[in-house]
Each structure stands twice: as C-alpha cells, then as structure tokens.
PDB file of C-alpha atoms in Angstrom:
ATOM      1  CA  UNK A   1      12.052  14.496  14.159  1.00 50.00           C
ATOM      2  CA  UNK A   2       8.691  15.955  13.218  1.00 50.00           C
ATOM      3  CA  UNK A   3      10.693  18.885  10.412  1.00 75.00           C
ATOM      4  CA  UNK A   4      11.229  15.567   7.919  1.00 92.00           C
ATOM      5  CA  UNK A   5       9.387  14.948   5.974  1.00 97.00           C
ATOM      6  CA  UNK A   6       7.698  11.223   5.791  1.00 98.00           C
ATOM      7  CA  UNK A   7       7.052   9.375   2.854  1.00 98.00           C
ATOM      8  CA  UNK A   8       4.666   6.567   3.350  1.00 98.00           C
ATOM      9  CA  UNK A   9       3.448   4.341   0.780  1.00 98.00           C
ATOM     10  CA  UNK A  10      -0.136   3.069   0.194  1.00 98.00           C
ATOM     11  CA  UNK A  11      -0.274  -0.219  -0.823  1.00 97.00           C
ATOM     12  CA  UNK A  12      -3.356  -2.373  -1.524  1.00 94.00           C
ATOM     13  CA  UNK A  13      -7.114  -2.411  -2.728  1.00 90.00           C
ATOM     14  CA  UNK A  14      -8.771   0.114  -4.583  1.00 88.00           C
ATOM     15  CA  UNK A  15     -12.194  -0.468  -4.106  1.00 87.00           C
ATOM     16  CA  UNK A  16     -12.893   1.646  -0.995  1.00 90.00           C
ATOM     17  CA  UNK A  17     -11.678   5.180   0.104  1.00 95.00           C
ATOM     18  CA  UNK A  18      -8.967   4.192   3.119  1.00 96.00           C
ATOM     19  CA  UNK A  19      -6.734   6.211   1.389  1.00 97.00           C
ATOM     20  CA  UNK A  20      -8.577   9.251   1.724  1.00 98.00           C
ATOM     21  CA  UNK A  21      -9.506   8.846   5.498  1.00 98.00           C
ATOM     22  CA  UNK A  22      -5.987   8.416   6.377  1.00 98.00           C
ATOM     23  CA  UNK A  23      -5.047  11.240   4.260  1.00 98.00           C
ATOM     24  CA  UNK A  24      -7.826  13.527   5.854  1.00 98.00           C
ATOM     25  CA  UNK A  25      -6.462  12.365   9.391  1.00 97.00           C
ATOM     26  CA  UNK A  26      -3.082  13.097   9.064  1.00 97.00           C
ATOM     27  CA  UNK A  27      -3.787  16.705   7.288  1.00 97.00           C
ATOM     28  CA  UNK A  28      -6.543  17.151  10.325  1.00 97.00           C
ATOM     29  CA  UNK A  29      -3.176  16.145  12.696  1.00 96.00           C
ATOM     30  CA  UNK A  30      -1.116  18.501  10.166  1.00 96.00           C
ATOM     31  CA  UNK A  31       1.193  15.960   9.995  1.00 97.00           C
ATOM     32  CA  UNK A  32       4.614  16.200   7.563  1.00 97.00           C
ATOM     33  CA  UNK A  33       3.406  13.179   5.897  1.00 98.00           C
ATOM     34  CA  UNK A  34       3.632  12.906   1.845  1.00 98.00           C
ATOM     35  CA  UNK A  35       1.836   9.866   0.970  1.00 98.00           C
ATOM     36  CA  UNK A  36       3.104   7.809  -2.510  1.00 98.00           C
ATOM     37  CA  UNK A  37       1.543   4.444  -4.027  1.00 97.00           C
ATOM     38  CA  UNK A  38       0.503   2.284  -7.145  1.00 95.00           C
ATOM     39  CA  UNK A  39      -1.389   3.636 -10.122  1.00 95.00           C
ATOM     40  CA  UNK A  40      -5.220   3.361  -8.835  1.00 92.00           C
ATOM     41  CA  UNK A  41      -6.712   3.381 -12.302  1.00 93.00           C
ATOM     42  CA  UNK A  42      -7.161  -0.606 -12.719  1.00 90.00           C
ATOM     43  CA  UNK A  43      -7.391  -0.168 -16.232  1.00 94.00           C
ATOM     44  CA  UNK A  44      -3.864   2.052 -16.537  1.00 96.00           C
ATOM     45  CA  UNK A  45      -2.208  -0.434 -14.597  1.00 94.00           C
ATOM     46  CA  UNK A  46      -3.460  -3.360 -16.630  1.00 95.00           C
ATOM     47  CA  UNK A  47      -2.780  -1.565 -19.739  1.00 97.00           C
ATOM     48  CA  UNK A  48       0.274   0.608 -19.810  1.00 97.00           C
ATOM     49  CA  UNK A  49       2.640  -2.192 -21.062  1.00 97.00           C
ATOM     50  CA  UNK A  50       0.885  -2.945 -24.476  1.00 97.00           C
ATOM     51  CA  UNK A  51      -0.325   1.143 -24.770  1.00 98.00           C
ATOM     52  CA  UNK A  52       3.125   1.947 -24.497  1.00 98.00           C
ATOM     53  CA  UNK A  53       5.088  -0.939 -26.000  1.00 98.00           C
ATOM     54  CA  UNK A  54       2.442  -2.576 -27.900  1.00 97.00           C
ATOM     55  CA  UNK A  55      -0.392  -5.197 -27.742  1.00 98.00           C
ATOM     56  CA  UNK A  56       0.805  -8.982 -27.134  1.00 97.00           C
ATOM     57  CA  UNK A  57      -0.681 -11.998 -28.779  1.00 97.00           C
ATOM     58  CA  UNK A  58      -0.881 -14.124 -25.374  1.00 98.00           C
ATOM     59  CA  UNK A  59      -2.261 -12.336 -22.271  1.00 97.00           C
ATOM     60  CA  UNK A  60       0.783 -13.833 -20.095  1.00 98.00           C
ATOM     61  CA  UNK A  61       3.127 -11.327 -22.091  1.00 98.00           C
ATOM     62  CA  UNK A  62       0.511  -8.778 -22.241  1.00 97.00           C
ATOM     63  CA  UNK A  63       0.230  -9.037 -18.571  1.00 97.00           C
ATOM     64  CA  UNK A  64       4.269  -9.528 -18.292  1.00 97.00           C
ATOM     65  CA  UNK A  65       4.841  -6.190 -19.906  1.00 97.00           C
ATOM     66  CA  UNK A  66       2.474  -4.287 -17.774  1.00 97.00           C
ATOM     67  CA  UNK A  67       3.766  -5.778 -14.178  1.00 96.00           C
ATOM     68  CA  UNK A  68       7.160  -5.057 -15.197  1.00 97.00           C
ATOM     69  CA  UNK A  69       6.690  -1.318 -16.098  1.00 98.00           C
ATOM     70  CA  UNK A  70       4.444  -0.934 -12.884  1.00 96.00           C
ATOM     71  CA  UNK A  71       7.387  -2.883 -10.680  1.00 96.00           C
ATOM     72  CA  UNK A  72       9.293   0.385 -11.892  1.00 98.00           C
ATOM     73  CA  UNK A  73       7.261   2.643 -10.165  1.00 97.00           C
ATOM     74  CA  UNK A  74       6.364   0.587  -7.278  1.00 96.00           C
ATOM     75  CA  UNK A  75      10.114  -0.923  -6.418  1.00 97.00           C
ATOM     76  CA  UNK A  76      11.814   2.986  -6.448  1.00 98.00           C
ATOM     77  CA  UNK A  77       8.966   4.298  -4.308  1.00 98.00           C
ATOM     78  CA  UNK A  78       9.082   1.198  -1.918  1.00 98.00           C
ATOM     79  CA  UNK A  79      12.690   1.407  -1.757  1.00 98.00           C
ATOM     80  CA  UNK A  80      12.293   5.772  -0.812  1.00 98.00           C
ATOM     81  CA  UNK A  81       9.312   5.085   1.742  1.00 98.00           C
ATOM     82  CA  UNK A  82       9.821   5.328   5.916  1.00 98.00           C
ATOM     83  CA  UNK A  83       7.162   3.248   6.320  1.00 98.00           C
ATOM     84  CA  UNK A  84       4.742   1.010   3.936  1.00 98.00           C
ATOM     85  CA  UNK A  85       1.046   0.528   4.890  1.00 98.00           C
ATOM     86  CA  UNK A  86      -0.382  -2.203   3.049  1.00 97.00           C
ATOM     87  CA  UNK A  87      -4.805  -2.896   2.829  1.00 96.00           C
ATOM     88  CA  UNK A  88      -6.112  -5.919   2.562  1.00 94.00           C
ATOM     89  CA  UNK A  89      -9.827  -6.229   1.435  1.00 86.00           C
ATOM     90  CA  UNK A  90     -12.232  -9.416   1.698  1.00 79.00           C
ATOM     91  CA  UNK A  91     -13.490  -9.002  -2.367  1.00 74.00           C
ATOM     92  CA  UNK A  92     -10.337  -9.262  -4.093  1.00 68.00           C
ATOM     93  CA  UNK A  93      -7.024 -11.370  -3.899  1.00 69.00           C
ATOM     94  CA  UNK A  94      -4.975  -8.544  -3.449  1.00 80.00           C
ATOM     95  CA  UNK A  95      -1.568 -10.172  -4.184  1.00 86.00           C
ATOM     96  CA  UNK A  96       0.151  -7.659  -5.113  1.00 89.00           C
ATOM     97  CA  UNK A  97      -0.497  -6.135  -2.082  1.00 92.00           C
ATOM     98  CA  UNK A  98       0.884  -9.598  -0.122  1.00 93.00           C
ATOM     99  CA  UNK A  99       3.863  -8.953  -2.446  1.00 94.00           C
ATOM    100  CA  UNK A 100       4.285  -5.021  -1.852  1.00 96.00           C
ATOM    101  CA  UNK A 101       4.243  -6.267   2.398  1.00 97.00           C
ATOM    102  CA  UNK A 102       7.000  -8.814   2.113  1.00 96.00           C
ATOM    103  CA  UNK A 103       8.952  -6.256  -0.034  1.00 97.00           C
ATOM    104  CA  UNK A 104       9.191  -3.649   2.391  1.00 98.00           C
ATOM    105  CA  UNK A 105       9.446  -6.540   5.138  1.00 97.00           C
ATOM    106  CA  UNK A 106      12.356  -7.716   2.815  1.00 97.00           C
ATOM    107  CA  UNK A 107      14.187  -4.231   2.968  1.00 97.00           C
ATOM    108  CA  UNK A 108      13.440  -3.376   6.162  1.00 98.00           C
ATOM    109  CA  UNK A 109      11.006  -0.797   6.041  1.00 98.00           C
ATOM    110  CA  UNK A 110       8.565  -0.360   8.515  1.00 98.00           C
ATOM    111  CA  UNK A 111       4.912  -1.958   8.183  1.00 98.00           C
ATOM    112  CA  UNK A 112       1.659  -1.443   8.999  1.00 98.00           C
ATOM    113  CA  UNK A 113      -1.109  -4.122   7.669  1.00 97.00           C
ATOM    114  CA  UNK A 114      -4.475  -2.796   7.794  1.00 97.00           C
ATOM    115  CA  UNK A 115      -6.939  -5.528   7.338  1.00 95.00           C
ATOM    116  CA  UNK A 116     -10.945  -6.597   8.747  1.00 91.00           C
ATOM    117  CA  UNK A 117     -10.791  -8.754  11.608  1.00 92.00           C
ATOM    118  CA  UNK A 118     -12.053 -11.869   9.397  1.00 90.00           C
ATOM    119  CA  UNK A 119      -8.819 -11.726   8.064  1.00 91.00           C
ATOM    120  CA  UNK A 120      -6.964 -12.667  11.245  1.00 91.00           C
ATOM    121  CA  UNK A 121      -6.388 -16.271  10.257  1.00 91.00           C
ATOM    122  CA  UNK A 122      -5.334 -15.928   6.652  1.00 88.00           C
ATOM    123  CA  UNK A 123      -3.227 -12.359   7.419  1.00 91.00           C
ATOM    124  CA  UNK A 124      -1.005 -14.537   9.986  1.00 94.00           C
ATOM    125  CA  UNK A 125       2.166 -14.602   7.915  1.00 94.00           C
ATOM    126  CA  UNK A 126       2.199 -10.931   6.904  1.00 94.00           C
ATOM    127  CA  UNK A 127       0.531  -9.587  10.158  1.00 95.00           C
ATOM    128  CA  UNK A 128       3.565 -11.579  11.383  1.00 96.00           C
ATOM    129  CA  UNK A 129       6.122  -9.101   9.253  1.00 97.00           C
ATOM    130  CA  UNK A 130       4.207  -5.963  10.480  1.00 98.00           C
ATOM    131  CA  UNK A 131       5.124  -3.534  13.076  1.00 98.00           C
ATOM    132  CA  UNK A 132       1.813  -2.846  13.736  1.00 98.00           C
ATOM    133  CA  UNK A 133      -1.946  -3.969  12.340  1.00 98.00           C
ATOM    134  CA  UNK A 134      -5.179  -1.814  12.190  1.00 98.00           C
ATOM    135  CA  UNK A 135      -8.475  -2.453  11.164  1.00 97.00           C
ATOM    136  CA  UNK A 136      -9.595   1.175  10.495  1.00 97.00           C
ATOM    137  CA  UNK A 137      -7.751   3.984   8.618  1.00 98.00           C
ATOM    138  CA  UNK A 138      -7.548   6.203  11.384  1.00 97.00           C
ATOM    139  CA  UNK A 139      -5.365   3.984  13.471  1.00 98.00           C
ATOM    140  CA  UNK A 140      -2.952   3.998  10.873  1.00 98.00           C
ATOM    141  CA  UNK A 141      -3.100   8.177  10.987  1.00 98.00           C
ATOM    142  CA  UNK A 142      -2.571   8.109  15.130  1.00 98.00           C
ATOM    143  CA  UNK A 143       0.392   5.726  14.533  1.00 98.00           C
ATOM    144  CA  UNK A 144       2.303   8.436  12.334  1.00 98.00           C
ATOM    145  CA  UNK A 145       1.241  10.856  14.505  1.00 97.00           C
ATOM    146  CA  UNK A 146       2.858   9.004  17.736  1.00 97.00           C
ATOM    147  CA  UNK A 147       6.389   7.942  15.518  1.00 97.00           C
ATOM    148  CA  UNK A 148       6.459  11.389  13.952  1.00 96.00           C
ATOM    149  CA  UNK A 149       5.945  13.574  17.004  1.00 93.00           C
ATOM    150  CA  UNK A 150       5.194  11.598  19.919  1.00 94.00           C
ATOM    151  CA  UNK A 151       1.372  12.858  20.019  1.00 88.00           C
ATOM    152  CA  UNK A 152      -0.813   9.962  21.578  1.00 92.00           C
ATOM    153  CA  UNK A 153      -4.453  10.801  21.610  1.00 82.00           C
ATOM    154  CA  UNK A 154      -6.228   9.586  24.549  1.00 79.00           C
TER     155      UNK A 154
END
C-alpha cells in the first residue's frame, strides 16, 4: 500500500501554519503523501470571479461568481482526494470548511477534523462525520503514517 501515492486535501483556516507542520511531519516520516487544497490567498479567492469575468454591481453576484469558480477547483480535488482533513479555528466562521467536511462525508471520503478542544460542543455534527479528530497537526501526520504503512509511533 505504501508505493501509492496519497492525495489528501487541506481544508480550512488560513490564519495559522497547520499546514506546514503536517507537511514537515509527513516529509520527516517520508511519507508518499501529495497534499492539495483551496487557494490560501484570501484576496484571490474573494476576487477571481470579477478579475476574471468582471466586477458586479451587487456584492451577492460579485461573491456568486467567485464561489462558483473556486467550487471548480475545490469539488475536482475533493472528488480525487483519499482522505480530506478539514481545520477548524476559534477566530473565523470557517464555513466553507463545515461545507468542504460534509462534502467529502457526502462522497465517502475519509475525514479527519482537526479542531481546539473548545470546539467539542459546537464540532459535534461534523466530528460526528469524521473518522478520526485531532487537536494538533502532528496527529493528523501519525494517522497517514499508520493507514499508509502501518507505522505507529509509540
């Protein structure tokens, strides 16, 4: 199992640097992990509808244009992933993210939440979904490392 390839999609907030420490772990592990998400930039994904198509008079339509060109790029890569690990922050209302978790749950690909314990209560429903839930980034790396090659660090 370990010669595949996995393709595992980062879904969530993009205010701190999870990304990277899973990343670091799983090269560290030299895991056969390629790692796929959302455009980062805030700004890009607020503005590539109206840069590319044009600007919009009402911000619904502006906003309308832009979720449906990102839905593009974030349905196909959903749809390739093996498994979809999804962050939930406490600053911002990371819907998208909520609606990126019941997606894969949708499809059937695996999921991994990654979330602060203060989120217990209000994470119940998506937790629910998940095959697993971690509160640091490096659980999330010694979960691919078990399903990929069986490793378990002690």
């Amino acid at each position: 199992m370990s010669e595949a390839i996995w393709t595992v999609y980062l879904s969530g907030e993009i205010h701190t640097d999870w990304r990277d420490r899973i990343a670091s772990a799983v090269e560290a592990m030299n895991l056969p992990v390629d790692f796929v998400g959302p455009v980062t930039v805030h700004e890009d994904s607020d503005d590539c509808g109206a840069v590319i198509l044009g600007e919009e008079d009402k911000p619904f339509w502006r906003d309308n244009k832009g979720a449906k060109i990102n839905a593009i790029r974030t349905r196909t890569l959903l749809d390739r992933a093996d498994v979809v690990v999804v962050r939930f922050g406490e600053k911002y209302r990371q819907w998208n993210a909520a609606f990126d978790a019941g997606y894969a749950a949708a499809i059937g690909t695996p999921l991994i939440t990654l979330r602060d314990d203060s989120l217990t209560h209000p994470m119940k429903e998506v937790d629910a979904a998940a095959l697993a839930t971690c509160t640091e980034p490096e659980q999330v790396a010694e979960i691919l490392a078990y399903v990929i090659d069986g490793s378990l660090k002690r």
